[in-house]
Short mmCIF file of C-alpha atoms in Angstrom, two decimals:
data_model
loop_
_atom_site.label_atom_id
_atom_site.label_comp_id
_atom_site.label_asym_id
_atom_site.label_seq_id
_atom_site.Cartn_x
_atom_site.Cartn_y
_atom_site.Cartn_z
CA MET A 14 -3.54 52.79 -32.35
CA THR A 15 -6.37 53.40 -29.88
CA ARG A 16 -7.36 50.94 -27.18
CA THR A 17 -10.52 50.08 -29.14
CA GLN A 18 -8.49 49.36 -32.26
CA ARG A 19 -6.08 47.14 -30.27
CA GLN A 20 -8.98 45.18 -28.80
CA GLN A 21 -10.48 44.68 -32.27
CA SER A 22 -7.16 43.60 -33.78
CA ASP A 23 -6.16 41.25 -30.94
CA PRO A 24 -8.69 38.46 -30.34
CA GLY A 25 -6.73 37.39 -27.23
CA GLU A 26 -7.58 40.64 -25.40
CA SER A 27 -11.04 40.65 -23.94
CA THR A 28 -13.29 43.68 -23.59
CA ALA A 29 -14.94 42.12 -20.54
CA SER A 30 -14.65 43.72 -17.11
CA PRO A 31 -11.72 42.74 -14.88
CA GLU A 32 -14.12 40.75 -12.68
CA LYS A 33 -15.39 38.71 -15.63
CA GLN A 34 -11.88 38.20 -16.97
CA SER A 35 -10.78 36.95 -13.54
CA GLY A 36 -13.69 34.52 -13.42
CA ARG A 37 -12.89 33.19 -16.88
CA GLY A 38 -9.23 32.81 -15.94
CA ALA A 39 -10.09 30.81 -12.83
CA ALA A 40 -12.45 28.55 -14.78
CA SER A 41 -9.80 28.02 -17.46
CA ALA A 42 -7.20 27.13 -14.81
CA VAL A 43 -9.54 24.59 -13.21
CA GLN A 44 -10.27 23.08 -16.62
CA SER A 45 -6.54 22.80 -17.35
CA VAL A 46 -5.92 21.05 -14.02
CA ASP A 47 -8.79 18.67 -14.70
CA ARG A 48 -7.42 17.87 -18.15
CA ALA A 49 -3.90 17.35 -16.79
CA VAL A 50 -5.20 14.87 -14.21
CA SER A 51 -7.15 13.14 -16.98
CA VAL A 52 -3.91 12.80 -18.97
CA LEU A 53 -2.27 11.03 -16.02
CA GLU A 54 -5.28 8.73 -15.65
CA ILE A 55 -5.19 7.89 -19.37
CA LEU A 56 -1.50 6.97 -19.17
CA ALA A 57 -2.07 4.96 -16.00
CA ARG A 58 -4.84 3.06 -17.78
CA HIS A 59 -3.07 2.44 -21.08
CA GLY A 60 0.56 2.34 -20.00
CA GLU A 61 1.52 4.68 -22.82
CA ALA A 62 -0.26 6.79 -25.42
CA GLY A 63 0.47 9.26 -28.20
CA VAL A 64 -0.67 12.86 -28.51
CA THR A 65 -3.46 11.97 -30.94
CA GLU A 66 -4.84 9.24 -28.67
CA ILE A 67 -4.80 11.55 -25.65
CA ALA A 68 -6.42 14.39 -27.59
CA ASP A 69 -9.18 12.04 -28.76
CA GLU A 70 -9.91 10.81 -25.24
CA LEU A 71 -9.96 14.36 -23.86
CA ASP A 72 -11.95 15.59 -26.88
CA VAL A 73 -9.52 18.48 -27.40
CA HIS A 74 -7.28 19.69 -30.22
CA LYS A 75 -3.87 18.02 -30.56
CA SER A 76 -2.15 21.31 -29.74
CA THR A 77 -3.96 21.44 -26.40
CA ALA A 78 -2.96 17.88 -25.57
CA PHE A 79 0.62 18.64 -26.58
CA ARG A 80 0.74 21.67 -24.27
CA LEU A 81 -0.60 19.64 -21.36
CA LEU A 82 1.96 16.90 -21.96
CA GLY A 83 4.72 19.50 -22.16
CA VAL A 84 3.85 20.92 -18.74
CA LEU A 85 3.60 17.45 -17.19
CA GLU A 86 6.89 16.43 -18.79
CA ASN A 87 8.64 19.51 -17.41
CA ARG A 88 7.45 18.47 -13.94
CA GLY A 89 8.66 14.90 -14.43
CA LEU A 90 5.14 13.50 -14.22
CA VAL A 91 5.26 12.08 -17.75
CA ALA A 92 8.11 11.03 -20.00
CA GLN A 93 8.36 10.38 -23.72
CA ALA A 94 9.69 7.31 -25.48
CA LYS A 95 11.62 9.13 -28.20
CA ASP A 96 11.73 6.15 -30.54
CA ARG A 97 7.94 5.71 -30.55
CA GLY A 98 6.68 9.18 -29.76
CA LYS A 99 4.54 7.73 -26.97
CA TYR A 100 4.18 9.19 -23.50
CA TYR A 101 4.13 7.26 -20.21
CA LEU A 102 4.02 8.12 -16.50
CA GLY A 103 7.28 9.59 -15.24
CA ALA A 104 9.28 9.14 -12.06
CA GLY A 105 7.65 12.24 -10.58
CA VAL A 106 4.46 10.25 -10.07
CA LEU A 107 6.37 7.78 -7.91
CA ARG A 108 7.79 10.66 -5.88
CA LEU A 109 4.31 11.99 -5.19
CA ALA A 110 2.99 8.50 -4.45
CA GLY A 111 5.80 7.94 -1.99
CA ALA A 112 5.05 11.19 -0.18
CA ALA A 113 1.37 10.25 0.05
CA ALA A 114 2.15 6.74 1.27
CA VAL A 115 4.24 8.09 4.13
CA ARG A 116 1.16 9.89 5.40
CA LEU A 117 -1.08 6.88 5.25
CA ASP A 118 -1.64 5.61 8.79
CA ILE A 119 -1.64 1.84 8.64
CA SER A 120 -3.43 1.52 11.97
CA GLN A 121 -6.23 3.74 10.65
CA GLU A 122 -6.41 2.01 7.27
CA GLY A 123 -6.35 -1.35 9.03
CA VAL A 124 -9.41 -0.75 11.22
CA PRO A 125 -12.09 -1.84 8.72
CA VAL A 126 -9.93 -4.73 7.45
CA CYS A 127 -9.29 -6.07 10.96
CA ARG A 128 -12.89 -5.71 12.04
CA GLU A 129 -14.23 -7.46 8.96
CA LEU A 130 -11.79 -10.36 9.36
CA ALA A 131 -12.48 -10.66 13.10
CA ASP A 132 -16.24 -10.64 12.51
CA GLU A 133 -15.95 -13.23 9.77
CA LEU A 134 -13.67 -15.65 11.61
CA GLY A 135 -14.71 -14.91 15.19
CA GLU A 136 -11.07 -14.72 16.31
CA THR A 137 -8.61 -12.03 17.40
CA VAL A 138 -6.98 -10.08 14.57
CA ASN A 139 -3.83 -7.99 15.02
CA ILE A 140 -1.60 -5.78 12.90
CA ALA A 141 2.06 -5.83 13.92
CA VAL A 142 5.04 -3.79 12.73
CA LEU A 143 8.76 -4.23 13.24
CA ASP A 144 10.18 -2.53 16.33
CA ASP A 145 13.93 -3.12 16.36
CA ASP A 146 14.23 -6.83 17.25
CA ALA A 147 10.56 -7.44 18.02
CA ALA A 148 7.08 -7.18 16.56
CA VAL A 149 4.74 -4.67 18.19
CA ASN A 150 0.99 -4.89 17.80
CA ILE A 151 -0.53 -1.55 16.79
CA MET A 152 -4.10 -2.58 15.97
CA GLN A 153 -6.42 -5.26 17.34
CA ALA A 154 -9.97 -6.41 16.71
CA ARG A 155 -11.77 -9.20 18.51
CA GLY A 156 -14.29 -11.61 17.06
CA THR A 157 -17.26 -13.09 18.87
CA ALA A 158 -15.33 -16.19 19.93
CA SER A 159 -12.46 -14.22 21.45
CA VAL A 160 -14.29 -12.22 24.11
CA THR A 161 -12.03 -13.46 26.90
CA ALA A 162 -8.82 -13.32 24.85
CA GLN A 163 -5.91 -11.31 26.20
CA ASN A 164 -5.08 -7.86 24.94
CA TRP A 165 -2.10 -7.84 22.54
CA LEU A 166 -2.33 -4.16 21.67
CA GLY A 167 0.98 -2.39 22.24
CA ARG A 168 2.71 -5.59 23.25
CA ARG A 169 6.17 -6.38 21.85
CA THR A 170 6.47 -10.02 20.85
CA PRO A 171 9.50 -12.07 19.72
CA LEU A 172 10.02 -12.37 15.99
CA HIS A 173 10.99 -16.06 15.96
CA ALA A 174 8.06 -17.29 18.06
CA THR A 175 5.07 -15.47 16.51
CA SER A 176 3.38 -15.72 13.13
CA SER A 177 3.63 -11.95 12.55
CA GLY A 178 7.26 -11.99 13.62
CA LYS A 179 8.08 -14.76 11.15
CA VAL A 180 6.47 -12.79 8.33
CA LEU A 181 8.47 -9.68 9.21
CA LEU A 182 11.68 -11.70 9.58
CA ALA A 183 11.14 -13.52 6.30
CA HIS A 184 10.88 -10.27 4.35
CA MET A 185 13.76 -8.41 6.00
CA PRO A 186 16.90 -7.49 4.08
CA PRO A 187 19.17 -10.58 4.36
CA THR A 188 21.94 -8.78 6.26
CA LEU A 189 19.56 -7.52 8.92
CA ARG A 190 17.85 -10.90 9.21
CA GLU A 191 21.11 -12.79 9.60
CA GLY A 192 22.22 -10.35 12.29
CA LEU A 193 19.10 -11.18 14.29
CA LEU A 194 19.42 -14.92 13.70
CA ALA A 195 23.00 -14.79 14.99
CA ARG A 196 21.66 -13.88 18.44
CA PRO A 197 20.37 -16.49 20.92
CA LEU A 198 16.74 -17.38 20.25
CA PRO A 199 14.93 -17.66 23.61
CA ARG A 200 12.72 -20.65 24.27
CA PHE A 201 9.17 -19.97 25.46
CA THR A 202 7.64 -23.44 25.12
CA GLU A 203 8.81 -26.85 24.02
CA ARG A 204 7.70 -25.98 20.49
CA THR A 205 9.68 -22.74 20.18
CA ILE A 206 12.20 -22.84 17.32
CA THR A 207 15.61 -21.96 18.80
CA GLY A 208 17.88 -23.17 16.00
CA ALA A 209 18.82 -20.60 13.36
CA SER A 210 19.08 -23.17 10.55
CA VAL A 211 15.64 -24.60 11.31
CA LEU A 212 14.19 -21.10 11.50
CA ARG A 213 15.72 -20.19 8.13
CA GLY A 214 13.86 -23.11 6.57
CA GLU A 215 10.66 -21.92 8.22
CA LEU A 216 11.17 -18.40 6.87
CA GLU A 217 11.73 -19.72 3.35
CA ALA A 218 8.39 -21.49 3.64
CA VAL A 219 6.75 -18.24 4.77
CA VAL A 220 7.91 -16.46 1.61
CA GLU A 221 6.96 -19.38 -0.63
CA GLN A 222 3.45 -19.96 0.73
CA GLY A 223 2.68 -16.32 1.50
CA TYR A 224 1.90 -16.68 5.21
CA GLY A 225 3.41 -17.74 8.53
CA ILE A 226 2.09 -20.10 11.22
CA THR A 227 2.87 -20.65 14.89
CA ILE A 228 1.37 -23.36 17.05
CA GLU A 229 2.14 -23.08 20.76
CA GLU A 230 5.54 -21.53 20.07
CA LEU A 231 4.99 -18.46 22.26
CA GLU A 232 2.33 -19.71 24.66
CA LEU A 233 0.84 -23.13 25.27
CA GLY A 234 -2.62 -23.42 23.78
CA LEU A 235 -2.15 -20.47 21.39
CA ALA A 236 -1.98 -20.68 17.57
CA ALA A 237 -1.80 -17.97 14.93
CA VAL A 238 -1.60 -17.34 11.19
CA ALA A 239 -0.16 -14.14 9.66
CA ALA A 240 0.25 -12.60 6.21
CA PRO A 241 2.34 -9.68 4.94
CA VAL A 242 1.14 -6.12 4.38
CA ARG A 243 2.98 -4.15 1.70
CA SER A 244 3.47 -0.46 1.05
CA HIS A 245 3.13 1.22 -2.36
CA ASP A 246 6.67 0.14 -3.33
CA GLY A 247 6.12 -3.53 -2.48
CA LYS A 248 8.07 -3.55 0.77
CA VAL A 249 6.57 -5.53 3.64
CA ILE A 250 5.78 -2.95 6.33
CA ALA A 251 3.52 -4.99 8.63
CA ALA A 252 1.84 -8.32 9.22
CA ILE A 253 -1.82 -9.04 9.85
CA SER A 254 -2.57 -12.09 11.98
CA VAL A 255 -5.42 -14.22 13.26
CA SER A 256 -4.88 -15.89 16.63
CA GLY A 257 -6.85 -18.12 18.96
CA PRO A 258 -6.78 -21.33 20.97
CA VAL A 259 -5.36 -24.41 19.25
CA TYR A 260 -8.62 -26.32 19.61
CA ARG A 261 -10.23 -23.78 17.26
CA LEU A 262 -7.20 -23.00 15.09
CA ASN A 263 -6.45 -26.64 14.39
CA SER A 264 -4.76 -28.18 11.34
CA ASP A 265 -8.11 -28.70 9.59
CA ARG A 266 -8.96 -25.02 9.85
CA VAL A 267 -5.54 -23.52 9.11
CA PRO A 268 -5.81 -23.59 5.28
CA GLU A 269 -9.02 -21.55 5.29
CA LEU A 270 -7.69 -19.19 7.96
CA ALA A 271 -4.53 -18.69 5.92
CA LYS A 272 -6.53 -17.99 2.77
CA ARG A 273 -8.66 -15.34 4.48
CA THR A 274 -5.68 -13.77 6.26
CA VAL A 275 -3.71 -13.50 3.01
CA ALA A 276 -6.74 -11.88 1.36
CA ALA A 277 -7.00 -9.39 4.23
CA GLY A 278 -3.29 -8.63 3.92
CA SER A 279 -3.76 -7.98 0.21
CA GLU A 280 -6.69 -5.68 0.88
CA LEU A 281 -4.74 -3.68 3.47
CA SER A 282 -1.78 -3.53 1.07
CA ARG A 283 -4.11 -2.09 -1.57
CA ARG A 284 -5.28 0.52 0.91
CA MET A 285 -1.62 1.40 1.52
CA GLY A 286 -1.12 2.02 -2.20
CA TYR A 287 0.31 -1.33 -3.31
CA GLY A 288 -0.68 -2.43 -6.81
CA PHE A 289 -1.41 1.04 -8.22
#
C-alpha cells in the first residue's frame, strides 16, 4: 500500500505538514487540559456527578468525558463510587491543595486583611503564630487612633497573658497544651491568670465563643481581642488580634470588636485555603 493509500484509508493520519500537525496537537493538548480542569470544577460544585452529567456540562461526547475521568482517576484526582457509578474528587486533590497551602505566606495574605481591619476600627491589628512556648507577631497594621502605639512586630509574647496566645493555646493538641500548662505561669500584672485550672476554663470559653480576650493581663492599660486563623485543613495556624488602651477597648465595645475580628480571621482563613 502506498503512502497516499494509507492516508486515504486511515482518517487518523493527517496529510498536513509537520508544522500544522504540531500546532493542532498543541491546541488539542490545551483543550484537554482545560476540559480536565472543568471536570474537577464540576465535581467540586456538585459533590459528585456521572459521566452523562459531566459530558452534558462540557458539551462533549460521553466517550470523551469517560476518557478524561479515566486519566484523572489514574492520577488520584477523582474517584468513583462503584455502587452508584458517580465520580467525586479524590485524595489527590487534597495532596495538591496541601502543597499549595504550604507555599501561601500568611504574612503576605494577611496584609490587606490587617489594613482593612485597622482602618475600620482605628486600632492596632496583629497576626501572631506559635513559636515554641510563645506567640510571635509577624504582621502589624496601625489604625488612625493607634499612632503612638508600641511596635509589636517580631515580639514574642506569653501565651497565657495575650489574646492571640490564648487562641493558639486553646486550639493546640491537648498533650502539648497540658505540657505548657504544667509549667509556672509568670505574673505580669494583678490580672494575669497564673492558675492552670482557671486558664483551662478560659481556653474552653475561647473555643466556644470563637475568640479570646485579655484586659490588662500583660500590661496595665492594654486590652485585646483575637480570633483564630485556619489553614486549608482546618488547623489553627495563627491568630489575628485587635489591641488598644482599655478606655477605648472597654466592655461596651468588646462585642463589636470581637465580631469584626472573627470576621477578619475567617477572611484570612479563606485566603489560606480554608473552606474550599
